[in-house]
Structure formats: C-alpha cells, structure tokens
XYZ file of C-alpha atoms in Angstrom:
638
model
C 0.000 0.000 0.000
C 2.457 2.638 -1.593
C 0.942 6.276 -1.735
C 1.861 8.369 -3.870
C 3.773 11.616 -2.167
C 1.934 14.086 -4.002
C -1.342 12.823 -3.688
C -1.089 13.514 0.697
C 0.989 16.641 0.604
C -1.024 19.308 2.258
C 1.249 22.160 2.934
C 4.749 23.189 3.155
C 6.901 20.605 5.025
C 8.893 22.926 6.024
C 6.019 24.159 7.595
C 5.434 20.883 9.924
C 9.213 19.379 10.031
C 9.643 20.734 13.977
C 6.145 20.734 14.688
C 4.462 18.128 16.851
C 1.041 17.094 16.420
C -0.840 18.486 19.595
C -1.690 15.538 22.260
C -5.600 17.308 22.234
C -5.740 16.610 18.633
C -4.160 13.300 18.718
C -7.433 12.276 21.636
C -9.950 13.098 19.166
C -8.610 11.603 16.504
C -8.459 8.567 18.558
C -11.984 8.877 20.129
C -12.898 9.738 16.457
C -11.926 6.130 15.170
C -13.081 4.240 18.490
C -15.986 2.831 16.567
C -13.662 1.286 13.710
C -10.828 -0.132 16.162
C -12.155 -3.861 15.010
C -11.673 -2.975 11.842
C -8.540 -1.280 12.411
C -6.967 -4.120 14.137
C -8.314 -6.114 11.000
C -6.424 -3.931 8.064
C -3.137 -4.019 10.450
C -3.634 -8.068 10.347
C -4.228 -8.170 6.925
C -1.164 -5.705 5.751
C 0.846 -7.954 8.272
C -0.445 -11.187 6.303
C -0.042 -9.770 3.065
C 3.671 -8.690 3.931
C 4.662 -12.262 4.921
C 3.416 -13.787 2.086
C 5.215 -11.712 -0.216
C 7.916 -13.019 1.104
C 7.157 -15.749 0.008
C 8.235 -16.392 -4.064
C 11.850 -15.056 -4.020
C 11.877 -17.975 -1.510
C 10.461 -20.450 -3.736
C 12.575 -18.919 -6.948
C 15.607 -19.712 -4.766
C 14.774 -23.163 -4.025
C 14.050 -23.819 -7.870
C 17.460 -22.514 -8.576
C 19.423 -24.236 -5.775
C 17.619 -27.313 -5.294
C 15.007 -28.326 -8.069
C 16.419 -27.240 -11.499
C 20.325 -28.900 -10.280
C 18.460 -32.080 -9.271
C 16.263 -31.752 -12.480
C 13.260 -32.844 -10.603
C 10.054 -32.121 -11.882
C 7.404 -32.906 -9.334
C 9.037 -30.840 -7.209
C 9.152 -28.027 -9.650
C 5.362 -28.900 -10.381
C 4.694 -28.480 -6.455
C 6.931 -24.938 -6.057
C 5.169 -23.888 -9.244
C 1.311 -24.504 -7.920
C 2.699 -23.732 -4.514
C 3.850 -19.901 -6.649
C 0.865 -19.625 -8.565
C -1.549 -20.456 -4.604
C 0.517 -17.549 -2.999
C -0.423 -15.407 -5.997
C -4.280 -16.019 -5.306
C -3.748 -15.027 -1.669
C -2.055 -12.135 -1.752
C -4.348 -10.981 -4.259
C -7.239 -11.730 -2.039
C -5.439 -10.217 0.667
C -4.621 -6.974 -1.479
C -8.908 -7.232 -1.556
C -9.408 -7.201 1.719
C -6.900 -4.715 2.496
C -8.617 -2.426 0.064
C -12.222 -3.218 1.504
C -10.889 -2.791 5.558
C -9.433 0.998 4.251
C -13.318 1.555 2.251
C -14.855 0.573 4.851
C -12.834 2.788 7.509
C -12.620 5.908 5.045
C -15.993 6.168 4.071
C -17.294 5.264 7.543
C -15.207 8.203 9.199
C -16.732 10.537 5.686
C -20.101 9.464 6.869
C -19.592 10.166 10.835
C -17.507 13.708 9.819
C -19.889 14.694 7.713
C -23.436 13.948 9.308
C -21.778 15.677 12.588
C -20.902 18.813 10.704
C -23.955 19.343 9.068
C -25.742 18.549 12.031
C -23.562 21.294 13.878
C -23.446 23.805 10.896
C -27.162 24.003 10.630
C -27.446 24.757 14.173
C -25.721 27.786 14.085
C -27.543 31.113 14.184
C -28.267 33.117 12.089
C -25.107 35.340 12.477
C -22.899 32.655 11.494
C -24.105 32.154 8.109
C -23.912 36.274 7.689
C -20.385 36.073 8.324
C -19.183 32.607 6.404
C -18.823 32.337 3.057
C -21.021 29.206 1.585
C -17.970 28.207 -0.393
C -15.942 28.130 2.607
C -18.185 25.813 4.702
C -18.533 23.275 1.545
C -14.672 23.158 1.213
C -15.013 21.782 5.059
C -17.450 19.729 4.609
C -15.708 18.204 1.329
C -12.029 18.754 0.629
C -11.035 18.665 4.311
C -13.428 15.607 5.088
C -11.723 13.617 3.045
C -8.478 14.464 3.667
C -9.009 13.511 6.920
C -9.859 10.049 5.687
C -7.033 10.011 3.869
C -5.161 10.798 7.081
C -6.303 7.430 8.173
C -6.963 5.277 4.965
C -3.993 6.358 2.836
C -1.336 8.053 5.245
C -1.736 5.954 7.919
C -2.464 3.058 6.490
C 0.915 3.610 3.810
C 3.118 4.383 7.036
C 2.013 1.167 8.814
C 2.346 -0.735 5.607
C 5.689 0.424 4.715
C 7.315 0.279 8.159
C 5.891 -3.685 8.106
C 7.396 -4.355 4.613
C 10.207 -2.709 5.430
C 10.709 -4.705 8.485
C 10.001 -8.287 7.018
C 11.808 -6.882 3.886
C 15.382 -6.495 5.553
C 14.252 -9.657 8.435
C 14.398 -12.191 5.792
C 17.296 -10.415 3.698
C 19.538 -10.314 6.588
C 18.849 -13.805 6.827
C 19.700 -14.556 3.502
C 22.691 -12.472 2.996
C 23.953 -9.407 5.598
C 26.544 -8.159 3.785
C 24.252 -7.569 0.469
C 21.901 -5.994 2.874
C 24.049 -3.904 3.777
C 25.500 -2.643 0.591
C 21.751 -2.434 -1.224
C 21.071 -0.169 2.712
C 24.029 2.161 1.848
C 22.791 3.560 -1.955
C 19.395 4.665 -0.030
C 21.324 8.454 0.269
C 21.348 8.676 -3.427
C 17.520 8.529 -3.602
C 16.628 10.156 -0.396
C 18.315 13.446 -1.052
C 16.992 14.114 -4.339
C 12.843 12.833 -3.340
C 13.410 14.992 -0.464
C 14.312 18.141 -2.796
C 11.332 16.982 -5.074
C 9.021 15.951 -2.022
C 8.858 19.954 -0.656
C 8.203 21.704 -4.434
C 5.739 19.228 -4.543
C 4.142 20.202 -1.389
C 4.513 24.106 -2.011
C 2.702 23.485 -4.885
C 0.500 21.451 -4.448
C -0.788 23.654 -1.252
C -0.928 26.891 -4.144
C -3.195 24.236 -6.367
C -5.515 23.827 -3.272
C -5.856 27.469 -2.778
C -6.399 28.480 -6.618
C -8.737 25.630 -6.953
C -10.619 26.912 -3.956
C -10.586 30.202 -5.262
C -11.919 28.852 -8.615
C -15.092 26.747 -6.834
C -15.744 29.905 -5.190
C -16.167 32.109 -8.537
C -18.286 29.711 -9.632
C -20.601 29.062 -6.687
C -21.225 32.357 -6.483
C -22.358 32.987 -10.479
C -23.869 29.928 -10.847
C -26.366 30.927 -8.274
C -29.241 32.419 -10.040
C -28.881 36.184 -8.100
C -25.332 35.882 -8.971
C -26.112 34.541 -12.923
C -28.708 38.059 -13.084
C -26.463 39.685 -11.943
C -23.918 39.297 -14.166
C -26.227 39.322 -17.103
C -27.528 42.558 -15.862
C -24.002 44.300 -15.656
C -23.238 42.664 -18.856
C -19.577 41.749 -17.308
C -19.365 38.228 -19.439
C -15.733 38.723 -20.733
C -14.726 40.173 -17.605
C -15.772 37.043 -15.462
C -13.837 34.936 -17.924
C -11.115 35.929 -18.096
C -10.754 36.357 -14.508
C -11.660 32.667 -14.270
C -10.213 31.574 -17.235
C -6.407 33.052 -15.587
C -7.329 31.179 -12.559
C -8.391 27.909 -14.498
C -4.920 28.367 -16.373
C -3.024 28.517 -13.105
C -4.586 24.759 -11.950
C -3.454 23.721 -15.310
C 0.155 24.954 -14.887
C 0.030 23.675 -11.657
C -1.236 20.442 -12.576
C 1.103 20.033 -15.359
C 4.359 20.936 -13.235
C 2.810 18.426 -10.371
C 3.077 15.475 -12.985
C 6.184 16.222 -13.865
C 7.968 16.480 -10.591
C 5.797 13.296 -9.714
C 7.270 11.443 -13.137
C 11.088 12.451 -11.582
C 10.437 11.190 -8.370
C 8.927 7.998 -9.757
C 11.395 7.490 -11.983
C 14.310 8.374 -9.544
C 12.939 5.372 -7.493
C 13.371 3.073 -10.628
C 16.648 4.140 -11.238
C 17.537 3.730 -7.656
C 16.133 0.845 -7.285
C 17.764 -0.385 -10.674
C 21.015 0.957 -9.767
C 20.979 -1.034 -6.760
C 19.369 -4.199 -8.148
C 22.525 -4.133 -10.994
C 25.072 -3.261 -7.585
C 23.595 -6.500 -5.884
C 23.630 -8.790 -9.076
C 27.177 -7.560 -9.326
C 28.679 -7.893 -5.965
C 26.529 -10.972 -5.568
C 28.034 -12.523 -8.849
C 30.732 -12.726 -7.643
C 30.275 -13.823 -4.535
C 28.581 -16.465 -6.660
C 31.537 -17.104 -9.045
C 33.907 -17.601 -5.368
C 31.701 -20.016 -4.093
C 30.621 -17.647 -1.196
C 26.534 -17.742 -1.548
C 24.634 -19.762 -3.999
C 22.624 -18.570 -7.142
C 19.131 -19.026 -5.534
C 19.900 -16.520 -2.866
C 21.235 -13.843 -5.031
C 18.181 -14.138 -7.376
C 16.184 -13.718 -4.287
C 18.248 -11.040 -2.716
C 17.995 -9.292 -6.373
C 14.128 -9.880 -5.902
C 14.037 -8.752 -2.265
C 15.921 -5.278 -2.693
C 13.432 -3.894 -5.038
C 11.151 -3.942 -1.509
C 13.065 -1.982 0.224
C 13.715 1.547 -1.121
C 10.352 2.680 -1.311
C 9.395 1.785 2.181
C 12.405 3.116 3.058
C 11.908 6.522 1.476
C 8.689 7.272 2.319
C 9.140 6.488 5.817
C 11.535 8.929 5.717
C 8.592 11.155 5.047
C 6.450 10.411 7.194
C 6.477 12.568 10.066
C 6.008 15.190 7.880
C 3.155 13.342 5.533
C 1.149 12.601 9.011
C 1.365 15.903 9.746
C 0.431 17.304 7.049
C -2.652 15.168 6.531
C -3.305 15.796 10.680
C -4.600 18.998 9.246
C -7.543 18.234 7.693
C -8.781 16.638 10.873
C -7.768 20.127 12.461
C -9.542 22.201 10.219
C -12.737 19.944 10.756
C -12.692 20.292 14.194
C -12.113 23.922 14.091
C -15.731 24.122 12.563
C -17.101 21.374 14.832
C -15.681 23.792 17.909
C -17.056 26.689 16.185
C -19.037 27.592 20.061
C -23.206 28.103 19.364
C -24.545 31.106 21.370
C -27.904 30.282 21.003
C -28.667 26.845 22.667
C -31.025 25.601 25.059
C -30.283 26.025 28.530
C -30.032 23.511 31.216
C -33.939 22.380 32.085
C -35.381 23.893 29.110
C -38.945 23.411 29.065
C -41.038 22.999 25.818
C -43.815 25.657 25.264
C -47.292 23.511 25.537
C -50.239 24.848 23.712
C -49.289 28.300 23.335
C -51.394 30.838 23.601
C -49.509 33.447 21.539
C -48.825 36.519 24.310
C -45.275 37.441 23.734
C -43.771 40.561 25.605
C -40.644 42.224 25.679
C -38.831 43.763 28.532
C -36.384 46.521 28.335
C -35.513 44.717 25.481
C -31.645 46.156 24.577
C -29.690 43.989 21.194
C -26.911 44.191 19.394
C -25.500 42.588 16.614
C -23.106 40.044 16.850
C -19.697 42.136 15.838
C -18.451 40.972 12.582
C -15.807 38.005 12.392
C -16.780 37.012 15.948
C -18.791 34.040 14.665
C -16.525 33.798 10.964
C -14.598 30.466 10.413
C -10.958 30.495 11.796
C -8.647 30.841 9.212
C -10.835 33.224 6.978
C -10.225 36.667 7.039
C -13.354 37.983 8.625
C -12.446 35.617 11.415
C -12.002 37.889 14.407
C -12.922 35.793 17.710
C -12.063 38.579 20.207
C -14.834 40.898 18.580
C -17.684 42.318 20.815
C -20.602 44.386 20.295
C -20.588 47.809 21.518
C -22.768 49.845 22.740
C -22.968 52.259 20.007
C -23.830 49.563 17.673
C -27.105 48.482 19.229
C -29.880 48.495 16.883
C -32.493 48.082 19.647
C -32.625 50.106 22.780
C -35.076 49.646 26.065
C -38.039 48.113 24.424
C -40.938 47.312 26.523
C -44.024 46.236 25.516
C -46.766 43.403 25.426
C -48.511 41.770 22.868
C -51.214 40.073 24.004
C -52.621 36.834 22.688
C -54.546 36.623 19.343
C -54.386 40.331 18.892
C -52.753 41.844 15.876
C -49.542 44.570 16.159
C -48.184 46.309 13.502
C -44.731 47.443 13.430
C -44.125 50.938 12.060
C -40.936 52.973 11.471
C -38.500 54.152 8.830
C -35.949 51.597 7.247
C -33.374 50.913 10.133
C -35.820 51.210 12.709
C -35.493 48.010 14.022
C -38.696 46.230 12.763
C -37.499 43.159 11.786
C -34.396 43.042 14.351
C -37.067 43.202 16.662
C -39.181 40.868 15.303
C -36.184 38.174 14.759
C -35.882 38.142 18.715
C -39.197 36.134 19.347
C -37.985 32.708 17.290
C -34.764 32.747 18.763
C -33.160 33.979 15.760
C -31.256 36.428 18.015
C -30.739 36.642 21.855
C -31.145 40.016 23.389
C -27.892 41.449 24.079
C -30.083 42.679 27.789
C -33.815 42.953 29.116
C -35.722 39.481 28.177
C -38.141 38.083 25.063
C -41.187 36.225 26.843
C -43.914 34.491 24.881
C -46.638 33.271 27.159
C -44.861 34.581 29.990
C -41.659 32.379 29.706
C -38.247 34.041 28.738
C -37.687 32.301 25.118
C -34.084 31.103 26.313
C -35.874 29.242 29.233
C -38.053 27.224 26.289
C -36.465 24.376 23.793
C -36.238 26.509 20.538
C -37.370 23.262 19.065
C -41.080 23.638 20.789
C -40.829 27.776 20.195
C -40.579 27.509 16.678
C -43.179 24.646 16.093
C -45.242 28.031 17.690
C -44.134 30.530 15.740
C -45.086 30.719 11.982
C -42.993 33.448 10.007
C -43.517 34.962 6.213
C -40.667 37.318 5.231
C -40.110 39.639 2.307
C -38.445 38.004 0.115
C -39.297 34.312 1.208
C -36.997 31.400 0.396
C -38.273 27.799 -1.728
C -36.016 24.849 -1.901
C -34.882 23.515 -5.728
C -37.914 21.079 -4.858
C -41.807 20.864 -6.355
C -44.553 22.878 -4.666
C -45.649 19.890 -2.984
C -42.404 19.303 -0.916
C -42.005 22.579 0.301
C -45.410 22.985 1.445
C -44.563 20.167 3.216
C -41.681 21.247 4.768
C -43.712 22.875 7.412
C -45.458 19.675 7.970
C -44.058 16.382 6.175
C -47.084 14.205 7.515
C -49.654 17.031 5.708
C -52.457 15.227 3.458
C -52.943 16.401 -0.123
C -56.116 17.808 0.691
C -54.616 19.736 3.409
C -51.958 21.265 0.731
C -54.976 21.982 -1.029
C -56.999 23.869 1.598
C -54.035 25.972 2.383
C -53.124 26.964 -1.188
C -56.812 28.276 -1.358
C -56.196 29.883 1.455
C -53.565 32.145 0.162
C -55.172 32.129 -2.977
C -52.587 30.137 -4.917
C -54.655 26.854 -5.882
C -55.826 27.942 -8.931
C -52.487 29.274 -10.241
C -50.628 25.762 -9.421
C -53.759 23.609 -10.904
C -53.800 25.308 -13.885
C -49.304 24.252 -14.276
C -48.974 21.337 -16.379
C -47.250 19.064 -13.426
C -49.603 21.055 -10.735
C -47.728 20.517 -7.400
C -45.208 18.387 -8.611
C -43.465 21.497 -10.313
C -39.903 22.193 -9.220
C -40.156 25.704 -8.627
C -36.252 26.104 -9.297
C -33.771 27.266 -6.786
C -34.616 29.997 -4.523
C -38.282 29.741 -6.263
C -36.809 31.384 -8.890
C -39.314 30.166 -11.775
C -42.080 32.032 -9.926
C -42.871 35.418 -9.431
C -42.308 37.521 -6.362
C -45.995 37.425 -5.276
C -46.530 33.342 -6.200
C -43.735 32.928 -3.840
C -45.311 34.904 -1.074
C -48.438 33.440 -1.290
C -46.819 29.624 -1.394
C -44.751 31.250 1.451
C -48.007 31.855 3.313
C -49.675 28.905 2.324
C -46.551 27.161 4.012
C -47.345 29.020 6.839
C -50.869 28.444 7.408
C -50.029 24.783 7.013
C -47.604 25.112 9.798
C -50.672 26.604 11.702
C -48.400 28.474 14.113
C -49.975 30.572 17.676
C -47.690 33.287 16.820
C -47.292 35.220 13.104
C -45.000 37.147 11.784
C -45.128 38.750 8.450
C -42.345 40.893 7.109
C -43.561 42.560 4.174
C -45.040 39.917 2.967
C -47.422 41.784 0.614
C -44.777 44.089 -0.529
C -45.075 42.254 -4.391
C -48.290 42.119 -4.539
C -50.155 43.953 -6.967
C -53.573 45.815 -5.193
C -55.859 43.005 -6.652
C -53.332 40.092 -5.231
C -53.142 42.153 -1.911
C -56.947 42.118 -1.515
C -57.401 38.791 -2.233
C -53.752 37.547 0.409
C -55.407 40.727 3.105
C -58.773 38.626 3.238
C -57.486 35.049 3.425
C -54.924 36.483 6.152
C -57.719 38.170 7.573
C -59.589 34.497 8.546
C -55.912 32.849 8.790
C -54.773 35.208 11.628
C -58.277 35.242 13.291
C -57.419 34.126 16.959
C -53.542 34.163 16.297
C -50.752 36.546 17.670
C -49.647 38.492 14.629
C -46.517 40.852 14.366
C -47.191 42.425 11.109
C -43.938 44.447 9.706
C -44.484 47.668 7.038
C -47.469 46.607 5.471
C -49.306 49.541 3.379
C -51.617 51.702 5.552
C -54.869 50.605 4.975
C -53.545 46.871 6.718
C -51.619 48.870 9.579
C -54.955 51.125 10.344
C -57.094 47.870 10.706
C -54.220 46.287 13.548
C -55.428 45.907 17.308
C -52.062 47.928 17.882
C -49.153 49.945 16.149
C -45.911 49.929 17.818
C -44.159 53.247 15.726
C -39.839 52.490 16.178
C -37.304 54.934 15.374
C -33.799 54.463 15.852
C -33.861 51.270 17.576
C -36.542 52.896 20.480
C -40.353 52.725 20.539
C -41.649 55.871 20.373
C -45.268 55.922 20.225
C -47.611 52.718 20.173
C -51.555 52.513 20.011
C -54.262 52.300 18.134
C -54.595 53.967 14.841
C -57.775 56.284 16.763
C -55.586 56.515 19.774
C -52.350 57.754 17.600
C -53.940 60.058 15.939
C -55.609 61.709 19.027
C -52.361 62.415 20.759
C -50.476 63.546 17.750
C -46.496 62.768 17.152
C -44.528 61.051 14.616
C -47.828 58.663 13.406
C -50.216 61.536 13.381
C -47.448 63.442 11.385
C -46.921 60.896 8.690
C -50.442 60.219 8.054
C -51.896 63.377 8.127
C -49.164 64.136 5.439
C -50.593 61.106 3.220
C -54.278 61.489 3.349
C -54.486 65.383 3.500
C -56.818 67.097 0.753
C -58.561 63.654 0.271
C -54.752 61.962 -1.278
C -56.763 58.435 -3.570
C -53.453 56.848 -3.225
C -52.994 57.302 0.472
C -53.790 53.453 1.009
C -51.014 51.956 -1.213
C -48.198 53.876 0.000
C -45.750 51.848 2.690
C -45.231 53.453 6.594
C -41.806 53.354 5.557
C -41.970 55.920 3.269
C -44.865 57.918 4.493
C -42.296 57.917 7.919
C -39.226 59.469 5.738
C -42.009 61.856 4.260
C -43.295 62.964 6.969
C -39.836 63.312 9.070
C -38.996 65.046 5.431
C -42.128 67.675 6.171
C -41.221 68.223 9.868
C-alpha cells in the first residue's frame, strides 16, 4: 500500500518538520476512530499477512534454482510452481481485503464527519451564516473531510504498511545475505536526497493548487447561483468574469502540469535507484557467486528482495512530515465542529405547551453580533475577540406586550429596528439585555425546538427549496395530506395558479423559487405558513409584491388565517396597519409611540405626522403607500 507523495501533501513541510502534532488533537482523533478499532486491528492483520506472504516467491525462486532445477526434478518443480501460482491467489485476495478494511474505515469516518458537521453547521444562528462564506463551509465539509480520511486510509495506512514491509523486507534479507543488505542499505542516500528536494516543491505546490482551486469553486458558486447569474447578465460583465476565471483555471493547469512532472522524476528516480541497486547487488553478488561464497538461488532472491526496500524506506523517511500534514484536515474539521453556538437551550429547558400566543418584551436592549466574531478560523473575517458595543445596538429599552390573538403592527422608517425586533421572538437572536417572553416564559428558558413549532414566520423576500410545490409545502409539515396542501393553497389564494401548471404541485419551482414570481412565492410562502398553523405570526412585508388586486385577495385570506392568532405584522401599506389591534411606531432602535390607529392620531407625534401628510386634501393613493416611506415623508415635512 504505496501512496503516492503528491497525492497527501497538504502544505509546506517545512512548515510541519519541527512541529508536533498536539496531544488534544491526537485524543480526538483517537476517540474519532473508536468505533472502527475492530476494523482497524483487521487492516493491520491483513497488511501484516499480506507482507509475509510476499515473502514468500523469491523464496520459492531460490529453491528452484538451488535445489530443483540442479536435481532436475520435476514434481518438485510442479509443487513450487502450484505452490507460486496459490501464494499469488492469496495475496491478491489479501490486497482485496486490504482495500475493503481501508473503504470501509474511510468512508465510515466521511459518513460520521460529515453527518456531525452538518448537524452542527445548521445549528448555528443566524449570524454565522452572515459572516461565512457558503464556499468556505462546503470546502469543510468536502475537501477537508476527506483528507481527513485520507489521514487514516492512505497516510496511515501507507506508514504502517511500509514500516511492516520494510521490516520483514530487511528480516528475511539479513537472513539470507547481511553483507548484500548492507550494501543495497548504503545507496538509499542517493535517492533520499533528491525525493526529499522533489518531495517539498511538490508540497509548495501542491498547497498553491488547493488554494487556486478553492478560489476557482468559489467564482463559480457564487455565479452559478441564479442572483449571482442576473447579476452578471444585468451588468453585462461576461468577458470580464472569464477571463478572470479563465487566468485562474490556467493557473490549476500549470500547476497540474508541473505536479506530474515532478511526480514522473520522483517515480522514476525510485526506478533508477532501485535499478542501480538491483545491478550493484547482481554484481557484488556474482561474484560472490563465481567464489563459491553464496549460492545462485539466494542472489536471485536477494535481487528480488531489494526492489522492496527503497520505497518503504523513502517514504518512511517522510512520514512525520506526511502525518502531519494530513493531521490537518482533521484540524480544520474540528475547528468548525468547535465553532461555540450562542444560542442553545439552557439547562432544564422546558417545551412551550399549547401556546397561547402573548409574547412581551422587557427593556428589550440587542446588538448585533460584531463581525468576524462568529466567521470560520482561518478566513479573514475571522475575528474571535470581537464584541458588540454599545454604540452599535440596533435596539434600545423596548418594553411592551402583545397580548394573545391580537394583531400589532410594526411601524418605522428603514433601520428602525422592525425586523431586528421581530427576529428576537424565534430565537433567531438573543437580546444582548432585558428578556423576550412568549406566554410569559423568557424564550431562552423554552427548547427553541417547541418555540418555533409556535411561531409561523412569512418574510419579504421568502426562500423555496430547488424542490416541487408539494415538498415545500410540506416542509412545514411532512405528515400534511394532499387535501390539506390543497386547503391551504386556497387559502392564500394560490390553488388555482398551481392547478392550472402542467405538473400542478409536482413542479420544481427552481432554486430559490426562482421560476415564480415575487408574489406566487409569497403566497406559497403563506400557504406554508398556514399549514404550519403556528400561535404566533409574523409577516415581514409579505405583501410588498403584490399587486392591489393580489393584496386584496392575500389581506382577506390572512384576515380568517390570523383570526385568533398573535400576529406581528412588519411595514405593510396603511390601509392593513390602520385595521391592527395595535401599532408599535420604532425609530432608531426605540419605541416611540404605540396605540391604536384612533388613539395615535388623538395624541399627535410622529404617526399623526406621517399620516396626516398622506391622506391630507382627500390623497386616492394614500392606502397603497408603505409606513416606511410615508415615515421618511413625513420626518422630510417636519
């Protein structure tokens, strides 16, 4: 099991070569391939086997030249030849088994590395994903994966193999013939100079082809996605995009090219080492031959045996530096799996039980997470040390209630705080001070598993899966009959529209719901919703593409849908926000005013001022303008 050098260089030996592989590190690693110890102790056994038998035909060759040929006895040359052609079929079976032990191993530590950072990643907040690159967390959960299943399967695997070759190698030559052993020993320098030299440009660049070819998956991620496809069609920037990729595609090439190269030296280095000292041995051994001093079977099988030995021999010379190396895959996966998660549930978290729907919030005070804080080590956003200050709090001293089944509408200029505000109640945020209750219970004291199952959300600009209609509907319930689908499609008024497509619900609406317009997705967005059926609803702008007729139509089905449901409604057009039980008007992070539309108006302020503004001398349109901007035009007036 010989690896090929290039193929497990990671970085730089030079890099590595006094570096130690930290004893923390080494423990996980370990409790990492606990499971697979069975089958660990079974691929040593079977590279152990596989060794000895090897051993096993310049030992037979020798006894056909010493013994059988001389004595011209051809049952016994029968025998050693079906006893030849029987170790053939074994090793090969054992070279099977060796291969299916490493499979097995390598794809089961793929399978555990992978499930447990997924499972991690996708528990993150929210604020994680704002500050990591997509690309970034694929390369993890890819590249670095497996080349920490290499680290076992290939790296591993080739230094255990090689040091027991090696062993049983020079065991049975020094048997045969010390003095040949030592003289094939003593030409090792002549290779392991030069495959050093070639070993560390290999591994400088093969760490650049890495990096480029990271670089490269990243360009493309990012304009293969359909916003980034638009918007390079939009800025017509075709020839600029490829030639920026196409310089970095040529780059892999050169790379590529030069790495097969330097690999063809090395490889052929080792044959003309290994030739070199095959011709030294049938020399030397001639004629110790020709004096009488060893007989010809052993120097055929010494000639056979020292063919063995400098490859094992070189690349263990390596291998400190090649487990290293390959140690750092494991690192960088762990670096993600230690990535910490702010927003857990706490010790005795209770699940919220029939919810009513009341959520409050006291002195509520939040911050965003500063940037980098949550980034992945390594990238160069990553900044672990950074806080959030108080000058960057987007939310300051909010207090109010909303009680149960009643409907609140948030009001306030863009960068008020509306949605930050809003994103506290499922936990998509923690307050940075004061508390988030629903139903009386601080949200960090309930399993955000139960809160969520409560809390039903519709956002501006809602996201579909690469899926059909039918399966992300479901997502909000996977156990949801057709006829349910149905009833909640007419709900949101989007039945007839996905009857009337030729494959009805089994369209793929394309990724991000891209093959639909911006109200269809809303309306499937709300349909989701009101399959969920959630005690608590928030909708954030989620009329804002709706055309007046499509707004009617989505305002009366939300209109029965929200009937004896908490609803936090976020910048809908005026005629929605005058209709709420309660408007909550934010400016600069701070309530300022909240009421009902009568109540507002009576004591005057910031409301009173922007809606006077709109519907003064009798203004038709009054009723499809957004608070938003009837707030900047009435802070414009003032």
């Amino acid at each position: 099991m010989h690896q090929a050098p290039h193929m497990l260089l990671r970085s730089d030996p030079a890099s590595v070569a006094g570096a130690s592989i930290p004893p923390g590190l080494r423990r996980r690693v370990l409790r990492l391939a606990r499971p697979y110890r069975t089958m660990l102790i079974g691929f040593v056994a079977t590279i152990i086997v596989a060794a000895v038998v090897d051993l096993v035909p310049p030992l037979l060759f020798r006894r056909i030249v010493d013994t059988t040929i001389p004595d011209k006895n051809l049952a016994e040359l029968t025998v050693v030849g079906v006893v030849v052609v029987i170790v053939a079929f074994v090793s090969a079976g054992l070279s099977f088994a060796e291969r299916w032990w490493s499979a097995r191993i390598g794809e089961g530590l793929i399978y555990d590395l992978r499930d447990s950072l997924f499972d991690h990643v996708q528990r993150m907040p929210v604020a994680f994903f704002t500050q990591t690159q997509t690309g970034a967390l694929i390369s993890r959960l890819n590249n670095d994966v497996i080349g920490a299943q290499r680290a076992f399967t290939a790296t591993l695997g080739s230094v255990v193999s090689n040091a027991i070759v090696l062993t049983t190698t020079l065991v049975a030559m020094l048997l045969l013939e010390w003095r040949l052993t030592l003289l094939a020993l003593a030409l090792l320098p002549l290779f392991i100079w030069p495959a050093k030299r070639v070993g560390r440009r290999l591994a400088a660049i093969t760490r650049e082809g890495f990096e480029v070819n990271a670089e490269m998956n990243t360009t493309m991620t990012e304009r293969f996605g359909i916003g980034g496809a638009m918007l390079v069609k939009l800025f017509g920037r075709y020839d600029t995009e490829r030639t920026e990729f196409a310089d970095r595609a040529r780059r892999v090439r050169d790379i590529g090219v030069t790495s097969a190269m330097l690999g063809r030296i090395f490889f052929t280095a080792l044959a003309l080492v290994a030739a070199v000292g095959t011709a030294v041995v049938y020399w030397v051994g001639g004629r110790m031959v020709i004096e009488d001093v060893i007989t010809l079977g052993t120097l055929v099988a010494m000639a056979a045996y020292v063919t063995r030995i400098y490859q094992p021999l070189t690349a263990l010379t390596n291998a400190r530096v090649d487990v290293m190396t390959a140690m750092v895959s494991f690192d960088r996966v762990f670096e993600v799996l230690d990535q910490p998660n702010p927003i857990t549930d706490r010790p005795g978290a209770v699940d919220l039980v029939d919810p009513r729907g009341e959520v409050s919030f006291d002195d509520v005070s939040f911050a965003y997470p500063a940037g980098g804080s949550l980034a992945l080590p390594g990238s160069n956003e990553h900044r672990p040390d950074a806080v959030a200050t108080e000058d960057a709090a987007v939310l300051h001293h909010v207090s109010t209630t909303v009680a149960a089944g009643t409907t609140v509408a948030l009001v306030g200029p863009s960068g008020a705080g509306k949605t930050s505000l809003s994103s506290l109640v499922p936990r998509l945020y923690d307050v940075s001070d004061g508390a988030v209750r629903v139903d009386g219970r601080d949200v960090r004291d309930l399993t955000q598993a139960s809160l969520r199952r409560a809390i039903g959300v519709v956002s501006q600009d809602p996201h579909l899966f690469h899926e059909s209609i039918r399966d992300n509907l479901r997502y909000a319930r996977p156990d949801a009959s057709d006829a349910e689908l149905e009833a909640a499609c007419r709900a949101a008024r989007i039945h007839d529209l996905v009857a009337a497509l030729p494959e009805g619900y089994d369209t793929v609406v394309g990724e991000r719901g891209y093959r639909l317009s911006g109200g269809e997705k809303q309306r499937l967005a709300i349909a989701r919703m009101l399959l969920k059926d959630p005690a608590v609803v928030i909708l954030d702008e989620a009329t804002s593409h709706l055309d007046a007729e499509n707004e009617a139509a989505i305002q009366a089905a939300l209109a029965d849908a929200l009937d004896g449901r908490t609803a936090l409604v976020i910048a809908h057009r005026l005629s929605t926000i005058v209709e709420a039980d309660k408007i909550l008007v934010l400016e600069d992070g701070r309530l300022v005013d909240e009421g009902t539309h009568a109540e507002l108006l009576a004591r005057g302020g910031l409301y009173a001022d922007l809606y006077r503004t709109l519907v003064r001398d009798g203004d038709a349109d009054a009723d499809v303008v957004t608070v938003a901007d009837a707030v900047e035009a009435a802070g414009t007036a003032s």
